[in-house]
């Protein structure tokens, strides 16, 4: 898709030293110790390319959320490396990590995590105001019109539908122009119409703004909006698909299930 939107953003990406937004290498994550230890990730290596929409899929308990949390610097790793651009996250002190998360990473969660007493606009601008940064008004307006919320900005979350609330959460993630957005089942609480609205918005922010997005989902239909689907099973990457269709995704999920039972 060609578009004139946000050319300055495109230049930044084009001049970037690498096409990889985030890279995890030999990532191992064990929760707990001794008899009760659970190894959630057993050596995961993955490059997340700039300007790509990547889905992470896999059975419940396969390590999807753990991978996302470790890659986003929300959780410590047991061993291995996590790089965001050229910043190694695993060796950062908590204070620096907080700054990296705030300045370079966007998050969207299944439960929209909006502040109920704030308007949609205030929610969207909250991370910037916490960071003491001024919103770029032209960019804000562009995000708002893309997300289709221009006439809802004064509403509080309770006055919005689930899909609208999640679009507010997406706009909040996008407005600071993060290097990468991590979304953990962003459509998990939505009906299919609202889910499609949110997925359409995420897709457009990749195509039109050059945003990099990683999304965990259980839904083959949701994953088919992405460029690439990475499948986890039992804490390891087992396969991936490019230009995924719902049929191909479903077939791959069935194969993973039967191998696991095998
Ligand atoms: N804080 C924790 N303490 C102990 N074990 C954990 C913790 N978080 C996750 N686990 C375990 O790690 C494994 C992977 O969990 P994770 O949440 O990453 O799976 P998931 O693929 O996101 O599953 P789901 O699809 O159900 O969300 C599971 O066995 C889980 O029980
Ligand atoms: Mg999960």
PDB file of C-alpha atoms and ligand atoms in Angstrom:
ATOM      1  CA  UNK A   1       0.000   0.000   0.000  1.00  0.00           C
ATOM      2  CA  UNK A   2       1.427   3.432  -0.862  1.00  0.00           C
ATOM      3  CA  UNK A   3       0.549   6.374   1.297  1.00  0.00           C
ATOM      4  CA  UNK A   4       1.838   9.799   2.243  1.00  0.00           C
ATOM      5  CA  UNK A   5       1.209   9.289   5.915  1.00  0.00           C
ATOM      6  CA  UNK A   6       3.979   9.899   8.400  1.00  0.00           C
ATOM      7  CA  UNK A   7       6.911  10.113   5.968  1.00  0.00           C
ATOM      8  CA  UNK A   8       9.286  11.119   8.770  1.00  0.00           C
ATOM      9  CA  UNK A   9       8.581   7.786  10.388  1.00  0.00           C
ATOM     10  CA  UNK A  10       9.417   5.896   7.266  1.00  0.00           C
ATOM     11  CA  UNK A  11      12.756   7.695   6.941  1.00  0.00           C
ATOM     12  CA  UNK A  12      13.698   6.719  10.471  1.00  0.00           C
ATOM     13  CA  UNK A  13      13.049   3.087   9.689  1.00  0.00           C
ATOM     14  CA  UNK A  14      14.777   3.213   6.313  1.00  0.00           C
ATOM     15  CA  UNK A  15      17.917   4.649   7.913  1.00  0.00           C
ATOM     16  CA  UNK A  16      17.875   2.233  10.786  1.00  0.00           C
ATOM     17  CA  UNK A  17      21.010   0.087  10.930  1.00  0.00           C
ATOM     18  CA  UNK A  18      19.047  -3.137  10.898  1.00  0.00           C
ATOM     19  CA  UNK A  19      15.691  -4.381   9.765  1.00  0.00           C
ATOM     20  CA  UNK A  20      15.271  -6.163  13.072  1.00  0.00           C
ATOM     21  CA  UNK A  21      13.269  -4.265  15.700  1.00  0.00           C
ATOM     22  CA  UNK A  22      13.773  -6.841  18.450  1.00  0.00           C
ATOM     23  CA  UNK A  23      15.781 -10.034  18.719  1.00  0.00           C
ATOM     24  CA  UNK A  24      15.688 -12.786  21.299  1.00  0.00           C
ATOM     25  CA  UNK A  25      18.488 -15.353  21.308  1.00  0.00           C
ATOM     26  CA  UNK A  26      18.568 -18.702  23.135  1.00  0.00           C
ATOM     27  CA  UNK A  27      15.966 -17.458  25.561  1.00  0.00           C
ATOM     28  CA  UNK A  28      15.322 -19.705  28.546  1.00  0.00           C
ATOM     29  CA  UNK A  29      12.812 -18.843  31.258  1.00  0.00           C
ATOM     30  CA  UNK A  30      12.272 -20.970  34.324  1.00  0.00           C
ATOM     31  CA  UNK A  31       9.752 -19.966  36.966  1.00  0.00           C
ATOM     32  CA  UNK A  32      10.470 -21.062  40.531  1.00  0.00           C
ATOM     33  CA  UNK A  33      13.149 -23.458  41.722  1.00  0.00           C
ATOM     34  CA  UNK A  34      13.549 -27.087  42.775  1.00  0.00           C
ATOM     35  CA  UNK A  35      10.635 -29.512  42.491  1.00  0.00           C
ATOM     36  CA  UNK A  36       8.124 -26.828  41.577  1.00  0.00           C
ATOM     37  CA  UNK A  37      10.249 -25.209  38.827  1.00  0.00           C
ATOM     38  CA  UNK A  38       8.458 -24.733  35.493  1.00  0.00           C
ATOM     39  CA  UNK A  39      10.504 -24.070  32.367  1.00  0.00           C
ATOM     40  CA  UNK A  40       8.259 -21.925  30.189  1.00  0.00           C
ATOM     41  CA  UNK A  41      10.812 -21.188  27.424  1.00  0.00           C
ATOM     42  CA  UNK A  42      13.477 -23.702  26.389  1.00  0.00           C
ATOM     43  CA  UNK A  43      15.813 -21.867  24.048  1.00  0.00           C
ATOM     44  CA  UNK A  44      13.804 -19.519  21.848  1.00  0.00           C
ATOM     45  CA  UNK A  45      15.541 -17.466  19.139  1.00  0.00           C
ATOM     46  CA  UNK A  46      13.476 -15.055  17.089  1.00  0.00           C
ATOM     47  CA  UNK A  47      13.997 -11.906  15.033  1.00  0.00           C
ATOM     48  CA  UNK A  48      11.064  -9.520  14.936  1.00  0.00           C
ATOM     49  CA  UNK A  49      11.349  -7.493  11.760  1.00  0.00           C
ATOM     50  CA  UNK A  50      10.596  -3.808  11.539  1.00  0.00           C
ATOM     51  CA  UNK A  51       7.300  -2.812   9.939  1.00  0.00           C
ATOM     52  CA  UNK A  52       5.992  -6.320  10.240  1.00  0.00           C
ATOM     53  CA  UNK A  53       2.899  -7.602  11.995  1.00  0.00           C
ATOM     54  CA  UNK A  54       3.842 -10.897  13.661  1.00  0.00           C
ATOM     55  CA  UNK A  55       1.491 -13.282  15.456  1.00  0.00           C
ATOM     56  CA  UNK A  56       2.590 -15.713  18.157  1.00  0.00           C
ATOM     57  CA  UNK A  57       0.381 -18.783  18.422  1.00  0.00           C
ATOM     58  CA  UNK A  58       0.493 -22.092  20.286  1.00  0.00           C
ATOM     59  CA  UNK A  59      -1.420 -24.200  22.794  1.00  0.00           C
ATOM     60  CA  UNK A  60      -2.290 -22.856  26.234  1.00  0.00           C
ATOM     61  CA  UNK A  61       0.818 -22.942  28.428  1.00  0.00           C
ATOM     62  CA  UNK A  62       3.218 -23.108  25.452  1.00  0.00           C
ATOM     63  CA  UNK A  63       4.996 -19.924  26.606  1.00  0.00           C
ATOM     64  CA  UNK A  64       3.459 -17.199  24.422  1.00  0.00           C
ATOM     65  CA  UNK A  65       2.854 -14.654  27.183  1.00  0.00           C
ATOM     66  CA  UNK A  66       6.185 -15.487  28.792  1.00  0.00           C
ATOM     67  CA  UNK A  67       7.969 -14.843  25.489  1.00  0.00           C
ATOM     68  CA  UNK A  68       6.150 -11.559  25.073  1.00  0.00           C
ATOM     69  CA  UNK A  69       6.866 -10.447  28.653  1.00  0.00           C
ATOM     70  CA  UNK A  70      10.563 -11.346  28.399  1.00  0.00           C
ATOM     71  CA  UNK A  71      10.913  -9.697  24.971  1.00  0.00           C
ATOM     72  CA  UNK A  72       9.266  -6.535  26.319  1.00  0.00           C
ATOM     73  CA  UNK A  73      11.480  -6.355  29.402  1.00  0.00           C
ATOM     74  CA  UNK A  74       8.486  -6.915  31.712  1.00  0.00           C
ATOM     75  CA  UNK A  75       9.949 -10.133  33.096  1.00  0.00           C
ATOM     76  CA  UNK A  76      13.521 -11.259  33.793  1.00  0.00           C
ATOM     77  CA  UNK A  77      15.078 -14.093  31.779  1.00  0.00           C
ATOM     78  CA  UNK A  78      16.875 -17.156  33.148  1.00  0.00           C
ATOM     79  CA  UNK A  79      19.408 -17.127  30.315  1.00  0.00           C
ATOM     80  CA  UNK A  80      19.747 -15.794  26.804  1.00  0.00           C
ATOM     81  CA  UNK A  81      19.589 -12.359  25.299  1.00  0.00           C
ATOM     82  CA  UNK A  82      16.873  -9.836  24.443  1.00  0.00           C
ATOM     83  CA  UNK A  83      17.764  -6.915  22.195  1.00  0.00           C
ATOM     84  CA  UNK A  84      15.592  -3.987  21.333  1.00  0.00           C
ATOM     85  CA  UNK A  85      17.309  -2.259  18.413  1.00  0.00           C
ATOM     86  CA  UNK A  86      20.877  -2.238  19.719  1.00  0.00           C
ATOM     87  CA  UNK A  87      19.928  -2.136  23.403  1.00  0.00           C
ATOM     88  CA  UNK A  88      20.510  -5.346  25.369  1.00  0.00           C
ATOM     89  CA  UNK A  89      17.642  -5.503  27.865  1.00  0.00           C
ATOM     90  CA  UNK A  90      18.763  -8.399  30.054  1.00  0.00           C
ATOM     91  CA  UNK A  91      21.685  -6.495  31.591  1.00  0.00           C
ATOM     92  CA  UNK A  92      19.864  -3.209  32.232  1.00  0.00           C
ATOM     93  CA  UNK A  93      19.145  -1.982  35.732  1.00  0.00           C
ATOM     94  CA  UNK A  94      15.452  -1.683  36.600  1.00  0.00           C
ATOM     95  CA  UNK A  95      15.549   2.115  36.334  1.00  0.00           C
ATOM     96  CA  UNK A  96      16.970   2.026  32.796  1.00  0.00           C
ATOM     97  CA  UNK A  97      14.635  -0.787  31.823  1.00  0.00           C
ATOM     98  CA  UNK A  98      11.655   1.275  32.944  1.00  0.00           C
ATOM     99  CA  UNK A  99      12.871   4.110  30.751  1.00  0.00           C
ATOM    100  CA  UNK A 100      13.331   1.825  27.728  1.00  0.00           C
ATOM    101  CA  UNK A 101       9.841   0.381  28.198  1.00  0.00           C
ATOM    102  CA  UNK A 102       8.371   3.848  28.543  1.00  0.00           C
ATOM    103  CA  UNK A 103      10.195   5.400  25.590  1.00  0.00           C
ATOM    104  CA  UNK A 104      10.433   2.541  23.098  1.00  0.00           C
ATOM    105  CA  UNK A 105       7.738  -0.056  23.752  1.00  0.00           C
ATOM    106  CA  UNK A 106       3.948   0.012  23.460  1.00  0.00           C
ATOM    107  CA  UNK A 107       1.627  -2.477  25.146  1.00  0.00           C
ATOM    108  CA  UNK A 108      -1.916  -3.643  24.479  1.00  0.00           C
ATOM    109  CA  UNK A 109      -3.486  -6.174  26.821  1.00  0.00           C
ATOM    110  CA  UNK A 110      -6.558  -8.383  26.633  1.00  0.00           C
ATOM    111  CA  UNK A 111      -8.258  -6.389  29.389  1.00  0.00           C
ATOM    112  CA  UNK A 112      -7.953  -2.896  28.006  1.00  0.00           C
ATOM    113  CA  UNK A 113      -6.281  -1.466  31.140  1.00  0.00           C
ATOM    114  CA  UNK A 114      -7.787   2.001  30.728  1.00  0.00           C
ATOM    115  CA  UNK A 115      -8.227   4.389  33.662  1.00  0.00           C
ATOM    116  CA  UNK A 116     -12.030   4.560  34.206  1.00  0.00           C
ATOM    117  CA  UNK A 117     -12.087   8.136  35.501  1.00  0.00           C
ATOM    118  CA  UNK A 118     -10.165   9.579  32.556  1.00  0.00           C
ATOM    119  CA  UNK A 119     -11.571  10.421  29.130  1.00  0.00           C
ATOM    120  CA  UNK A 120     -10.432   8.532  26.031  1.00  0.00           C
ATOM    121  CA  UNK A 121      -8.150  11.416  25.106  1.00  0.00           C
ATOM    122  CA  UNK A 122      -6.640  11.592  28.603  1.00  0.00           C
ATOM    123  CA  UNK A 123      -6.063   7.838  28.570  1.00  0.00           C
ATOM    124  CA  UNK A 124      -4.324   8.037  25.198  1.00  0.00           C
ATOM    125  CA  UNK A 125      -2.055  10.859  26.332  1.00  0.00           C
ATOM    126  CA  UNK A 126      -1.339   9.491  29.822  1.00  0.00           C
ATOM    127  CA  UNK A 127       1.928   7.629  29.019  1.00  0.00           C
ATOM    128  CA  UNK A 128       3.314  10.731  27.309  1.00  0.00           C
ATOM    129  CA  UNK A 129       2.386  12.990  30.198  1.00  0.00           C
ATOM    130  CA  UNK A 130       3.915  10.533  32.692  1.00  0.00           C
ATOM    131  CA  UNK A 131       7.093  10.622  30.599  1.00  0.00           C
ATOM    132  CA  UNK A 132       6.943  14.424  30.582  1.00  0.00           C
ATOM    133  CA  UNK A 133       6.749  14.457  26.821  1.00  0.00           C
ATOM    134  CA  UNK A 134       4.607  16.777  24.731  1.00  0.00           C
ATOM    135  CA  UNK A 135       2.249  15.080  22.307  1.00  0.00           C
ATOM    136  CA  UNK A 136       2.920  15.731  18.635  1.00  0.00           C
ATOM    137  CA  UNK A 137      -0.526  17.114  17.846  1.00  0.00           C
ATOM    138  CA  UNK A 138      -0.465  16.294  14.121  1.00  0.00           C
ATOM    139  CA  UNK A 139       0.523  12.717  14.904  1.00  0.00           C
ATOM    140  CA  UNK A 140      -2.130  12.479  17.634  1.00  0.00           C
ATOM    141  CA  UNK A 141      -4.799  13.670  15.174  1.00  0.00           C
ATOM    142  CA  UNK A 142      -3.623  11.179  12.580  1.00  0.00           C
ATOM    143  CA  UNK A 143      -3.746   8.298  15.041  1.00  0.00           C
ATOM    144  CA  UNK A 144      -7.185   9.356  16.234  1.00  0.00           C
ATOM    145  CA  UNK A 145      -8.620   9.572  12.748  1.00  0.00           C
ATOM    146  CA  UNK A 146      -7.114   6.214  11.776  1.00  0.00           C
ATOM    147  CA  UNK A 147      -8.521   4.607  14.895  1.00  0.00           C
ATOM    148  CA  UNK A 148     -11.896   6.242  14.217  1.00  0.00           C
ATOM    149  CA  UNK A 149     -12.304   7.822  17.642  1.00  0.00           C
ATOM    150  CA  UNK A 150     -12.479  11.518  16.792  1.00  0.00           C
ATOM    151  CA  UNK A 151     -16.060  11.876  18.089  1.00  0.00           C
ATOM    152  CA  UNK A 152     -15.436   9.786  21.222  1.00  0.00           C
ATOM    153  CA  UNK A 153     -12.442  11.538  22.737  1.00  0.00           C
ATOM    154  CA  UNK A 154     -14.394  13.084  25.615  1.00  0.00           C
ATOM    155  CA  UNK A 155     -16.026   9.777  26.612  1.00  0.00           C
ATOM    156  CA  UNK A 156     -14.888   7.714  29.562  1.00  0.00           C
ATOM    157  CA  UNK A 157     -14.118   4.014  29.031  1.00  0.00           C
ATOM    158  CA  UNK A 158     -17.443   3.004  30.628  1.00  0.00           C
ATOM    159  CA  UNK A 159     -19.265   4.933  27.913  1.00  0.00           C
ATOM    160  CA  UNK A 160     -17.476   3.079  25.100  1.00  0.00           C
ATOM    161  CA  UNK A 161     -17.987  -0.373  23.588  1.00  0.00           C
ATOM    162  CA  UNK A 162     -15.329  -3.050  24.122  1.00  0.00           C
ATOM    163  CA  UNK A 163     -13.997  -2.539  20.605  1.00  0.00           C
ATOM    164  CA  UNK A 164     -13.831   1.220  21.089  1.00  0.00           C
ATOM    165  CA  UNK A 165     -12.041   0.770  24.418  1.00  0.00           C
ATOM    166  CA  UNK A 166      -9.487  -1.497  22.803  1.00  0.00           C
ATOM    167  CA  UNK A 167      -8.977   1.018  19.997  1.00  0.00           C
ATOM    168  CA  UNK A 168      -8.295   3.642  22.694  1.00  0.00           C
ATOM    169  CA  UNK A 169      -5.727   1.252  24.167  1.00  0.00           C
ATOM    170  CA  UNK A 170      -4.155   0.780  20.701  1.00  0.00           C
ATOM    171  CA  UNK A 171      -4.040   4.543  20.143  1.00  0.00           C
ATOM    172  CA  UNK A 172      -2.400   4.927  23.564  1.00  0.00           C
ATOM    173  CA  UNK A 173       0.275   2.399  22.521  1.00  0.00           C
ATOM    174  CA  UNK A 174       0.827   4.091  19.162  1.00  0.00           C
ATOM    175  CA  UNK A 175       0.869   7.747  20.132  1.00  0.00           C
ATOM    176  CA  UNK A 176       4.398   7.663  21.571  1.00  0.00           C
ATOM    177  CA  UNK A 177       5.716   6.104  18.325  1.00  0.00           C
ATOM    178  CA  UNK A 178       7.291   3.088  20.013  1.00  0.00           C
ATOM    179  CA  UNK A 179       9.894   0.893  18.307  1.00  0.00           C
ATOM    180  CA  UNK A 180       7.583  -2.038  18.800  1.00  0.00           C
ATOM    181  CA  UNK A 181       4.097  -2.784  20.149  1.00  0.00           C
ATOM    182  CA  UNK A 182       3.417  -5.984  22.069  1.00  0.00           C
ATOM    183  CA  UNK A 183      -0.227  -7.061  22.174  1.00  0.00           C
ATOM    184  CA  UNK A 184      -1.277 -10.071  24.269  1.00  0.00           C
ATOM    185  CA  UNK A 185      -4.615 -11.374  22.940  1.00  0.00           C
ATOM    186  CA  UNK A 186      -5.896  -7.866  22.115  1.00  0.00           C
ATOM    187  CA  UNK A 187      -9.089  -9.293  20.630  1.00  0.00           C
ATOM    188  CA  UNK A 188      -9.575 -11.988  23.286  1.00  0.00           C
ATOM    189  CA  UNK A 189     -12.414 -10.121  25.010  1.00  0.00           C
ATOM    190  CA  UNK A 190     -14.077  -8.809  21.853  1.00  0.00           C
ATOM    191  CA  UNK A 191     -16.871 -10.048  19.609  1.00  0.00           C
ATOM    192  CA  UNK A 192     -15.827 -10.712  16.025  1.00  0.00           C
ATOM    193  CA  UNK A 193     -16.973  -7.316  14.674  1.00  0.00           C
ATOM    194  CA  UNK A 194     -15.092  -5.336  17.341  1.00  0.00           C
ATOM    195  CA  UNK A 195     -12.146  -7.686  16.969  1.00  0.00           C
ATOM    196  CA  UNK A 196     -12.000  -6.963  13.239  1.00  0.00           C
ATOM    197  CA  UNK A 197     -12.046  -3.209  13.947  1.00  0.00           C
ATOM    198  CA  UNK A 198      -9.056  -3.533  16.246  1.00  0.00           C
ATOM    199  CA  UNK A 199      -7.178  -5.853  13.868  1.00  0.00           C
ATOM    200  CA  UNK A 200      -7.895  -3.520  10.962  1.00  0.00           C
ATOM    201  CA  UNK A 201      -6.420  -0.670  12.959  1.00  0.00           C
ATOM    202  CA  UNK A 202      -3.310  -2.643  13.916  1.00  0.00           C
ATOM    203  CA  UNK A 203      -2.885  -3.684  10.272  1.00  0.00           C
ATOM    204  CA  UNK A 204      -3.148  -0.074   9.085  1.00  0.00           C
ATOM    205  CA  UNK A 205      -0.638   1.140  11.633  1.00  0.00           C
ATOM    206  CA  UNK A 206       1.863  -1.355  10.188  1.00  0.00           C
ATOM    207  CA  UNK A 207       1.065  -0.556   6.541  1.00  0.00           C
ATOM    208  CA  UNK A 208       0.647   3.207   6.869  1.00  0.00           C
ATOM    209  CA  UNK A 209       2.816   4.210   9.830  1.00  0.00           C
ATOM    210  CA  UNK A 210       5.527   1.553   9.534  1.00  0.00           C
ATOM    211  CA  UNK A 211       4.751   0.336  13.056  1.00  0.00           C
ATOM    212  CA  UNK A 212       6.190  -3.000  14.221  1.00  0.00           C
ATOM    213  CA  UNK A 213       3.650  -5.152  16.074  1.00  0.00           C
ATOM    214  CA  UNK A 214       3.775  -8.533  17.779  1.00  0.00           C
ATOM    215  CA  UNK A 215       0.474 -10.077  18.830  1.00  0.00           C
ATOM    216  CA  UNK A 216      -0.358 -13.215  20.774  1.00  0.00           C
ATOM    217  CA  UNK A 217      -3.616 -14.789  19.688  1.00  0.00           C
ATOM    218  CA  UNK A 218      -5.513 -18.097  19.813  1.00  0.00           C
ATOM    219  CA  UNK A 219      -7.701 -17.154  16.881  1.00  0.00           C
ATOM    220  CA  UNK A 220      -6.678 -18.260  13.336  1.00  0.00           C
ATOM    221  CA  UNK A 221      -8.894 -15.517  11.908  1.00  0.00           C
ATOM    222  CA  UNK A 222      -7.073 -12.852  13.942  1.00  0.00           C
ATOM    223  CA  UNK A 223      -3.661 -14.298  13.066  1.00  0.00           C
ATOM    224  CA  UNK A 224      -4.514 -14.203   9.356  1.00  0.00           C
ATOM    225  CA  UNK A 225      -4.365 -10.376   9.517  1.00  0.00           C
ATOM    226  CA  UNK A 226      -0.618 -10.606  10.166  1.00  0.00           C
ATOM    227  CA  UNK A 227       2.417 -11.057   7.887  1.00  0.00           C
ATOM    228  CA  UNK A 228       3.939 -13.923   9.807  1.00  0.00           C
ATOM    229  CA  UNK A 229       2.764 -16.466  12.365  1.00  0.00           C
ATOM    230  CA  UNK A 230       5.291 -18.051  14.731  1.00  0.00           C
ATOM    231  CA  UNK A 231       4.119 -21.218  16.490  1.00  0.00           C
ATOM    232  CA  UNK A 232       5.271 -22.206  19.958  1.00  0.00           C
ATOM    233  CA  UNK A 233       4.795 -25.597  21.590  1.00  0.00           C
ATOM    234  CA  UNK A 234       6.139 -26.576  24.968  1.00  0.00           C
ATOM    235  CA  UNK A 235       8.433 -23.560  25.220  1.00  0.00           C
ATOM    236  CA  UNK A 236      10.005 -23.865  21.763  1.00  0.00           C
ATOM    237  CA  UNK A 237       9.359 -22.434  18.315  1.00  0.00           C
ATOM    238  CA  UNK A 238       8.154 -25.328  16.177  1.00  0.00           C
ATOM    239  CA  UNK A 239       7.349 -23.669  12.861  1.00  0.00           C
ATOM    240  CA  UNK A 240       6.235 -20.449  11.209  1.00  0.00           C
ATOM    241  CA  UNK A 241       4.042 -19.298   8.320  1.00  0.00           C
ATOM    242  CA  UNK A 242       4.272 -16.294   6.034  1.00  0.00           C
ATOM    243  CA  UNK A 243       1.237 -14.785   4.298  1.00  0.00           C
ATOM    244  CA  UNK A 244      -0.933 -16.887   6.567  1.00  0.00           C
ATOM    245  CA  UNK A 245      -4.502 -17.832   5.691  1.00  0.00           C
ATOM    246  CA  UNK A 246      -6.983 -19.059   8.321  1.00  0.00           C
ATOM    247  CA  UNK A 247      -6.984 -22.508   6.647  1.00  0.00           C
ATOM    248  CA  UNK A 248      -3.181 -22.836   6.706  1.00  0.00           C
ATOM    249  CA  UNK A 249      -3.060 -21.648  10.308  1.00  0.00           C
ATOM    250  CA  UNK A 250      -5.728 -24.132  11.368  1.00  0.00           C
ATOM    251  CA  UNK A 251      -3.935 -26.972   9.611  1.00  0.00           C
ATOM    252  CA  UNK A 252      -0.635 -26.046  11.295  1.00  0.00           C
ATOM    253  CA  UNK A 253      -2.356 -25.893  14.708  1.00  0.00           C
ATOM    254  CA  UNK A 254      -3.793 -29.380  14.152  1.00  0.00           C
ATOM    255  CA  UNK A 255      -0.363 -30.751  13.214  1.00  0.00           C
ATOM    256  CA  UNK A 256       1.187 -29.250  16.341  1.00  0.00           C
ATOM    257  CA  UNK A 257      -1.560 -30.772  18.486  1.00  0.00           C
ATOM    258  CA  UNK A 258      -1.198 -34.230  16.971  1.00  0.00           C
ATOM    259  CA  UNK A 259       2.626 -34.109  17.285  1.00  0.00           C
ATOM    260  CA  UNK A 260       2.233 -33.162  20.946  1.00  0.00           C
ATOM    261  CA  UNK A 261      -0.084 -36.104  21.540  1.00  0.00           C
ATOM    262  CA  UNK A 262       2.009 -38.276  19.176  1.00  0.00           C
TER     263      UNK A 262
HETATM  264  N1  LIG B   1       4.481 -16.415  37.171  1.00  0.00           N
HETATM  265  C1  LIG B   1       4.550 -17.724  36.913  1.00  0.00           C
HETATM  266  N2  LIG B   1       4.955 -18.601  37.864  1.00  0.00           N
HETATM  267  C2  LIG B   1       5.071 -19.921  37.587  1.00  0.00           C
HETATM  268  N3  LIG B   1       4.769 -20.489  36.392  1.00  0.00           N
HETATM  269  C3  LIG B   1       4.345 -19.668  35.422  1.00  0.00           C
HETATM  270  C4  LIG B   1       4.208 -18.252  35.614  1.00  0.00           C
HETATM  271  N4  LIG B   1       3.770 -17.709  34.461  1.00  0.00           N
HETATM  272  C5  LIG B   1       3.638 -18.723  33.582  1.00  0.00           C
HETATM  273  N5  LIG B   1       3.984 -19.908  34.166  1.00  0.00           N
HETATM  274  C6  LIG B   1       3.993 -21.226  33.509  1.00  0.00           C
HETATM  275  O1  LIG B   1       4.792 -21.133  32.337  1.00  0.00           O
HETATM  276  C7  LIG B   1       4.194 -21.847  31.264  1.00  0.00           C
HETATM  277  C8  LIG B   1       3.940 -20.907  30.091  1.00  0.00           C
HETATM  278  O2  LIG B   1       2.970 -19.939  30.490  1.00  0.00           O
HETATM  279  P1  LIG B   1       2.471 -18.769  29.531  1.00  0.00           P
HETATM  280  O3  LIG B   1       1.589 -17.898  30.341  1.00  0.00           O
HETATM  281  O4  LIG B   1       3.638 -18.149  28.863  1.00  0.00           O
HETATM  282  O5  LIG B   1       1.632 -19.600  28.451  1.00  0.00           O
HETATM  283  P2  LIG B   1       0.703 -19.079  27.257  1.00  0.00           P
HETATM  284  O6  LIG B   1       1.196 -19.756  26.026  1.00  0.00           O
HETATM  285  O7  LIG B   1       0.635 -17.601  27.261  1.00  0.00           O
HETATM  286  O8  LIG B   1      -0.705 -19.726  27.652  1.00  0.00           O
HETATM  287  P3  LIG B   1      -2.203 -19.148  27.434  1.00  0.00           P
HETATM  288  O9  LIG B   1      -2.519 -19.426  26.001  1.00  0.00           O
HETATM  289  O10 LIG B   1      -3.023 -20.004  28.347  1.00  0.00           O
HETATM  290  O11 LIG B   1      -2.219 -17.695  27.784  1.00  0.00           O
HETATM  291  C9  LIG B   1       2.924 -22.484  31.826  1.00  0.00           C
HETATM  292  O12 LIG B   1       3.226 -23.791  32.198  1.00  0.00           O
HETATM  293  C10 LIG B   1       2.632 -21.634  33.036  1.00  0.00           C
HETATM  294  O13 LIG B   1       1.952 -22.373  34.014  1.00  0.00           O
HETATM  295 MG1  LIG B   2      -0.927 -16.200  27.628  1.00  0.00          MG
END
